[in-house]
Coordinates of C-alpha atoms in Angstrom, one line a residue:
X791 CA 0.0 0.0 -0.1
X792 CA 1.7 3.4 -0.9
X793 CA 0.4 6.8 -0.2
X794 CA -0.1 8.9 -3.4
X795 CA 1.1 12.2 -1.2
X796 CA 2.1 12.2 2.5
X797 CA -0.7 14.2 4.4
X798 CA 0.3 16.3 7.6
X799 CA 0.1 14.0 10.7
X800 CA -3.4 13.7 11.9
X801 CA -5.2 14.3 8.7
X802 CA -6.8 12.0 6.4
X803 CA -5.3 11.0 3.1
X804 CA -5.5 9.2 0.0
X805 CA -3.9 5.9 -0.7
X806 CA -3.4 3.5 -3.5
X807 CA -4.1 -0.3 -2.7
X808 CA -3.6 -2.6 -5.5
X809 CA -4.4 0.1 -8.2
X810 CA -7.5 1.2 -6.1
X811 CA -8.1 4.4 -4.4
X812 CA -8.9 4.3 -0.7
X813 CA -9.0 7.1 2.2
X814 CA -7.1 6.6 5.3
X815 CA -8.8 8.2 8.4
X816 CA -6.5 8.8 11.5
X817 CA -7.3 7.0 14.7
X818 CA -8.0 10.3 16.6
X819 CA -11.2 10.4 14.7
X820 CA -12.4 7.2 16.8
X821 CA -12.8 6.3 20.4
X822 CA -10.6 3.1 19.9
X823 CA -7.7 5.4 18.5
X824 CA -7.4 3.1 15.5
X825 CA -7.2 4.5 11.9
X826 CA -9.7 3.1 9.2
X827 CA -9.0 2.3 5.6
X828 CA -12.3 3.4 3.3
X829 CA -12.2 1.7 -0.2
X830 CA -13.8 4.2 -2.5
X831 CA -14.1 1.6 -5.2
X832 CA -12.5 3.5 -7.8
X833 CA -9.7 2.8 -10.1
X834 CA -6.3 4.7 -9.7
X835 CA -7.0 7.2 -12.7
X836 CA -6.8 10.7 -13.1
X837 CA -10.5 10.8 -13.3
X838 CA -10.8 8.8 -10.0
X839 CA -8.1 10.9 -8.2
X840 CA -10.4 13.9 -9.1
X841 CA -13.3 12.4 -7.3
X842 CA -11.4 11.1 -4.5
X843 CA -10.1 14.6 -3.8
X844 CA -13.5 15.9 -3.5
X845 CA -14.5 13.2 -1.2
X846 CA -11.4 13.9 0.9
X847 CA -12.1 17.6 1.0
X848 CA -15.5 16.8 2.4
X849 CA -14.1 14.3 4.8
X850 CA -11.5 16.7 6.0
X851 CA -14.1 19.6 6.5
X852 CA -16.2 17.2 8.8
X853 CA -12.9 16.0 10.7
X854 CA -12.4 19.8 11.4
X855 CA -15.7 20.4 12.6
X856 CA -15.9 17.3 14.8
X857 CA -18.9 15.9 12.6
X858 CA -17.3 12.7 11.0
X859 CA -20.0 10.1 10.1
X860 CA -19.0 7.1 12.4
X861 CA -20.3 4.7 9.9
X862 CA -18.0 6.2 7.3
X863 CA -20.9 5.3 4.9
X864 CA -20.8 8.9 3.7
X865 CA -17.3 8.8 2.5
X866 CA -17.7 5.8 0.2
X867 CA -18.6 8.0 -2.8
X868 CA -19.1 11.9 -3.5
X869 CA -22.5 12.8 -2.2
X870 CA -25.3 13.1 -4.6
X871 CA -26.2 17.1 -4.9
X872 CA -28.3 18.9 -7.1
X873 CA -25.8 19.6 -9.6
X874 CA -24.0 16.3 -10.6
X875 CA -20.6 16.3 -12.6
X876 CA -20.2 14.1 -15.4
X877 CA -16.9 12.2 -13.8
X878 CA -18.9 11.4 -10.6
X879 CA -21.6 9.9 -12.7
X880 CA -19.2 8.3 -15.0
X881 CA -17.0 6.6 -12.3
X882 CA -20.2 5.2 -10.7
X883 CA -21.4 4.1 -14.0
X884 CA -18.5 2.1 -14.7
X885 CA -18.3 0.4 -11.5
X886 CA -21.9 -0.7 -12.2
X887 CA -20.4 -2.1 -15.7
X888 CA -17.3 -3.5 -14.8
X889 CA -18.2 -7.2 -14.3
X890 CA -19.7 -7.2 -17.7
X891 CA -17.1 -5.6 -19.6
X892 CA -13.4 -6.7 -20.9
X893 CA -10.6 -5.2 -19.3
X894 CA -9.3 -3.6 -22.3
X895 CA -12.6 -1.7 -22.8
X896 CA -12.5 -0.8 -19.3
X897 CA -9.3 0.5 -19.5
X898 CA -10.4 2.7 -22.7
X899 CA -13.3 3.9 -20.6
X900 CA -11.2 4.8 -17.7
X901 CA -8.0 6.3 -19.5
X902 CA -9.8 8.1 -22.6
X903 CA -13.4 8.6 -21.8
X904 CA -12.8 9.2 -18.1
X905 CA -10.2 11.8 -18.6
X906 CA -12.6 13.9 -20.8
X907 CA -15.2 13.6 -18.3
X908 CA -12.9 14.9 -15.9
X909 CA -12.3 18.3 -17.8
X910 CA -15.8 19.1 -18.4
X911 CA -16.8 22.3 -16.4
X912 CA -20.7 22.1 -16.5
X913 CA -22.8 19.6 -14.4
X914 CA -24.7 17.0 -16.5
X915 CA -28.3 19.1 -16.2
X916 CA -26.4 21.5 -18.7
X917 CA -26.5 19.4 -21.7
X918 CA -26.2 22.0 -24.4
X919 CA -23.1 23.6 -22.5
X920 CA -21.7 19.9 -22.3
X921 CA -22.2 19.3 -25.8
X922 CA -20.7 22.8 -27.0
X923 CA -17.7 21.9 -24.4
X924 CA -17.1 18.5 -26.1
X925 CA -17.2 20.4 -29.8
X926 CA -14.9 22.9 -28.7
X927 CA -12.0 21.1 -27.0
X928 CA -12.0 17.4 -28.7
X929 CA -12.7 16.1 -32.1
X930 CA -16.1 15.5 -33.3
X931 CA -15.4 11.7 -33.6
X932 CA -14.4 11.7 -30.1
X933 CA -17.2 14.3 -29.1
X934 CA -19.9 11.9 -30.6
X935 CA -18.4 8.9 -28.6
X936 CA -18.4 10.9 -25.3
X937 CA -21.8 12.0 -25.7
X938 CA -23.3 8.5 -26.3
X939 CA -21.5 7.3 -23.5
X940 CA -22.7 10.2 -21.2
X941 CA -26.2 9.3 -22.6
X942 CA -25.8 5.6 -21.5
X943 CA -24.6 6.8 -18.1
X944 CA -27.4 9.3 -17.5
X945 CA -29.9 6.9 -18.7
X946 CA -28.5 4.4 -15.9
X947 CA -28.4 7.0 -13.2
X948 CA -32.0 8.0 -13.8
X949 CA -33.1 4.5 -13.9
X950 CA -31.3 3.6 -10.4
X951 CA -32.2 7.0 -9.2
X952 CA -28.4 8.0 -8.7
X953 CA -29.1 11.7 -10.2
X954 CA -31.7 14.0 -9.6
X955 CA -32.7 14.2 -13.3
X956 CA -36.1 12.5 -14.6
X957 CA -35.2 12.6 -18.5
X958 CA -32.4 12.4 -20.2
X959 CA -31.1 15.2 -22.4
X960 CA -28.4 13.7 -24.0
X961 CA -30.6 10.7 -25.7
X962 CA -29.6 11.0 -29.4
X963 CA -27.3 13.7 -29.1
X964 CA -24.0 11.9 -29.9
X965 CA -25.9 10.6 -33.4
X966 CA -26.4 14.3 -34.1
X967 CA -22.7 14.9 -34.4
X968 CA -21.3 14.2 -37.8
X969 CA -17.4 13.3 -37.5
X970 CA -15.4 15.6 -40.3
X971 CA -12.9 12.6 -40.5
X972 CA -13.4 10.3 -43.6
X973 CA -15.0 6.8 -42.8
X974 CA -12.6 3.7 -42.8
X975 CA -12.4 2.1 -46.1
X976 CA -10.9 -1.1 -47.0
X977 CA -7.3 -1.4 -48.1
X978 CA -6.8 -4.8 -49.5
X979 CA -3.5 -6.0 -51.2
X980 CA -3.3 -7.1 -54.8
X981 CA -2.2 -11.0 -55.4
X982 CA 1.2 -9.2 -56.6
X983 CA 1.4 -7.2 -53.3
X984 CA 0.5 -10.0 -51.3
X985 CA 3.3 -12.5 -52.8
X986 CA 5.9 -9.3 -52.1
X987 CA 4.8 -8.9 -48.8
X988 CA 5.5 -12.7 -48.1
X989 CA 8.6 -12.9 -49.8
X990 CA 9.8 -9.7 -48.3
X991 CA 9.2 -11.4 -44.7
X992 CA 11.1 -14.7 -45.9
X993 CA 14.0 -12.7 -47.4
X994 CA 14.4 -10.7 -44.2
X995 CA 17.6 -11.7 -42.2
X996 CA 15.7 -10.3 -39.0
X997 CA 11.9 -10.3 -39.4
X998 CA 11.7 -13.8 -41.2
X999 CA 10.4 -15.0 -37.7
X1000 CA 7.1 -13.5 -38.4
X1001 CA 6.6 -14.8 -41.8
X1002 CA 4.2 -17.5 -40.4
X1003 CA 2.4 -15.0 -38.4
X1004 CA 1.6 -12.8 -41.5
X1005 CA 0.9 -15.6 -43.8
X1006 CA -1.5 -16.8 -41.1
X1007 CA -3.4 -13.4 -41.1
X1008 CA -3.7 -13.3 -45.0
X1009 CA -5.1 -17.1 -44.9
X1010 CA -7.5 -16.2 -42.1
X1011 CA -8.6 -12.7 -42.1
X1012 CA -8.6 -12.9 -38.2
X1013 CA -7.6 -9.9 -36.3
X1014 CA -4.0 -9.4 -35.2
X1015 CA -4.7 -10.0 -31.6
X1016 CA -6.5 -13.4 -32.1
X1017 CA -3.9 -14.6 -34.1
X1018 CA -1.4 -13.5 -31.3
X1019 CA -3.6 -15.5 -28.7
X1020 CA -3.8 -18.7 -30.8
X1021 CA -3.2 -21.9 -28.8
X1022 CA -2.3 -25.1 -30.0
X1023 CA -5.4 -26.7 -28.3
X1024 CA -7.5 -24.3 -30.5
X1025 CA -6.3 -26.4 -33.3
X1026 CA -7.9 -29.6 -34.3
X1027 CA -5.5 -32.4 -34.0
X1028 CA -6.5 -33.4 -37.7
X1029 CA -5.8 -29.8 -38.6
X1030 CA -9.2 -29.6 -39.9
X1031 CA -10.5 -26.3 -37.9
X1032 CA -9.3 -23.6 -36.0
X1033 CA -11.3 -22.3 -33.0
X1034 CA -10.8 -18.6 -32.2
X1035 CA -11.5 -18.6 -28.5
X1036 CA -9.8 -15.6 -27.6
X1037 CA -7.1 -12.8 -28.0
X1038 CA -4.2 -11.2 -26.3
X1039 CA -4.1 -7.4 -26.1
X1040 CA -2.4 -4.8 -23.9
X1041 CA -3.9 -3.2 -21.1
X1042 CA -1.7 -0.6 -19.2
X1043 CA 1.5 -2.0 -21.0
X1044 CA 0.9 -5.6 -19.7
X1045 CA -0.2 -8.6 -22.1
X1046 CA -3.8 -9.9 -21.1
X1047 CA -5.8 -12.7 -22.5
X1048 CA -9.3 -12.0 -23.2
X1049 CA -12.0 -14.6 -23.7
X1050 CA -14.1 -14.6 -26.8
X1051 CA -13.9 -12.2 -29.9
X1052 CA -14.2 -8.6 -30.1
X1053 CA -18.1 -9.3 -30.1
X1054 CA -17.8 -11.8 -27.3
X1055 CA -18.2 -14.9 -29.5
X1056 CA -16.2 -18.2 -30.3
X1057 CA -16.0 -19.3 -33.9
X1058 CA -14.5 -22.1 -35.9
X1059 CA -12.9 -21.6 -39.2
X1060 CA -12.4 -24.2 -41.6
X1061 CA -8.9 -25.1 -42.4
X1062 CA -8.0 -25.5 -46.4
X1063 CA -4.8 -27.5 -47.6
X1064 CA -2.7 -24.3 -47.9
X1065 CA -3.5 -23.2 -44.1
X1066 CA -2.8 -26.7 -43.2
X1067 CA 0.7 -26.9 -44.5
X1068 CA 1.3 -23.9 -42.7
X1069 CA 0.3 -25.3 -39.2
X1070 CA 1.7 -28.4 -39.4
X1071 CA 5.0 -26.7 -40.4
X1072 CA 4.8 -24.8 -37.3
X1073 CA 3.9 -27.8 -35.3
X1074 CA 7.2 -30.1 -36.0
X1075 CA 8.3 -29.4 -32.6
X1076 CA 6.6 -31.1 -29.6
X1077 CA 4.0 -28.6 -28.2
X1078 CA 1.3 -28.4 -25.1
X1079 CA -2.2 -27.4 -25.5
X1080 CA -1.8 -24.1 -24.0
X1081 CA 1.5 -22.9 -25.6
X1082 CA 1.0 -20.1 -28.3
X1083 CA 1.2 -21.3 -31.9
X1084 CA 3.3 -17.9 -32.8
X1085 CA 5.6 -17.5 -29.8
X1086 CA 8.7 -15.9 -31.3
X1087 CA 11.2 -17.0 -28.5
X1088 CA 11.9 -20.0 -26.7
X1089 CA 9.3 -19.1 -24.0
X1090 CA 6.2 -20.7 -25.5
X1091 CA 4.0 -18.5 -23.4
X1092 CA 5.6 -14.9 -24.4
X1093 CA 3.0 -13.3 -27.2
X1094 CA 4.1 -11.2 -30.0
X1095 CA 4.1 -7.5 -29.0
X1096 CA 2.0 -6.1 -31.4
X1097 CA 2.9 -2.6 -31.3
X1098 CA 6.5 -3.6 -31.7
X1099 CA 5.8 -5.6 -34.6
X1100 CA 3.6 -2.8 -36.2
X1101 CA 6.1 -0.1 -36.0
X1102 CA 9.3 -2.3 -36.8
X1103 CA 8.8 -5.3 -38.8
X1104 CA 5.7 -4.2 -40.5
X1105 CA 6.7 -0.8 -41.1
X1106 CA 10.5 -1.8 -42.3
X1107 CA 9.1 -4.9 -44.6
X1108 CA 5.9 -4.2 -45.9
X1109 CA 5.6 0.0 -46.1
X1110 CA 8.8 0.0 -48.7
X1111 CA 7.1 -2.5 -51.0
X1112 CA 3.7 -1.0 -50.9
X1113 CA 4.7 2.5 -51.0
X1114 CA 2.7 4.0 -48.5
X1115 CA 1.6 3.3 -44.7
X1116 CA -0.5 0.4 -44.2
X1117 CA -1.3 -1.7 -41.1
X1118 CA -1.8 -5.6 -40.4
X1119 CA -5.4 -5.1 -40.9
X1120 CA -5.0 -4.7 -44.4
X1121 CA -4.4 -8.7 -44.2
X1122 CA -7.9 -8.8 -43.1
X1123 CA -9.2 -6.7 -45.9
X1124 CA -7.3 -8.7 -48.4
X1125 CA -8.7 -12.3 -47.3
X1126 CA -12.4 -10.8 -47.1
X1127 CA -12.0 -9.2 -50.5
X1128 CA -10.6 -12.6 -51.7
X1129 CA -13.4 -14.5 -50.6
X1130 CA -16.1 -12.0 -52.1
X1131 CA -14.4 -12.2 -55.4
X1132 CA -14.4 -16.0 -55.2
X1133 CA -18.0 -15.8 -55.1
X1134 CA -18.8 -17.0 -51.3
X1135 CA -21.7 -15.5 -49.9
X1136 CA -21.5 -12.6 -47.4
X1137 CA -23.3 -14.4 -44.8
X1138 CA -20.7 -17.6 -44.7
X1139 CA -17.7 -14.7 -44.8
X1140 CA -19.2 -12.9 -41.9
X1141 CA -19.2 -16.0 -39.8
X1142 CA -15.7 -17.0 -40.7
X1143 CA -14.5 -13.3 -39.9
X1144 CA -16.7 -12.6 -37.0
X1145 CA -18.5 -9.8 -38.7
X1146 CA -21.8 -8.7 -40.1
X1147 CA -22.7 -8.9 -43.9
X1148 CA -23.3 -5.4 -44.0
X1149 CA -19.8 -4.2 -42.2
X1150 CA -18.1 -6.8 -44.9
X1151 CA -19.7 -5.1 -47.7
X1152 CA -19.2 -1.2 -46.4
X1153 CA -16.0 -1.5 -44.7
X1154 CA -13.9 -4.8 -45.4
X1155 CA -14.8 -5.3 -49.1
X1156 CA -12.2 -3.2 -51.4
X1157 CA -13.6 -3.4 -55.0
X1158 CA -10.6 -1.6 -56.3
X1159 CA -8.6 -4.7 -55.7
X1160 CA -10.8 -7.2 -57.4
X1161 CA -9.7 -7.0 -60.8
X1162 CA -6.0 -8.0 -59.7
X1163 CA -7.3 -11.1 -57.5
X1164 CA -7.7 -14.5 -58.5
X1165 CA -11.4 -15.5 -59.2

């Protein structure tokens, strides 16, 4: 347990225990002379610290006035007042949502959305002022996301009587903000570019270790995080099927395994002869079911670091070949575009890659590459 800042002797202070914020209340406040630790049920984030400081100020005032709440219930959360900050509501809402969302999603909500909620200078009942603040202080795309999230938090607060509002002034507001940025478009590689990329990894004296990983992305259209998290137990012993059961992502600079896909589904992918040859070549050495298929070192549990792969191996091997900046997700675009060109139904492709037929048509199918693809 570590203090965030040393407090004067005899005063309350904020402490951090296992990444969570708590209050330390001095023993002089209690008849038995023993100090108390009160959990604030909030993560140690900039947003959480802002609320913790508010609660600490209220507690310290009560101590000075000799009016400390002996039950300590008053100091678990910021008191609900007529004007509620977006930040305090957001933190309470996240505590409610935490058991149902992935760690990576929680991290994004705490760090990205939470940091914006902490900066809003208006109470949540001033919806038009909040909207104007977002549009002035961030991008339209992020403003739309924040307004949508705030709308969900307000709806939750009303439903559970956590805020004094009776109607949700943010309902539909985020959808009315049109981002200026261009919509994402597919960026599939042509058959020649795909061949050149694979040859580029084969010929590389340092990045050739990534060849099988990149080849697998091209052959399955899976998300890079899914390939990184693939284990030998996910592959049928007769090499007939791959089961995508989870992924590995970075959360607070640590590799974390997430069960299920981005859409919380487990899916099976049929293995053709080309993919079977690749996987069998990778499996020549003895392996265990929980070993990673694409581990790059002697440690079979050490996953590929996606950011390092993207910024180094991919950037230095692929971008010089293509002539412009690309990402490994273009392998997914390429696979999907190939399958569409080959005549497979969108509904079938959607199940293979864990997406919807409409998303495939709107986002992943690159018609500009079709004339170059074998049909």
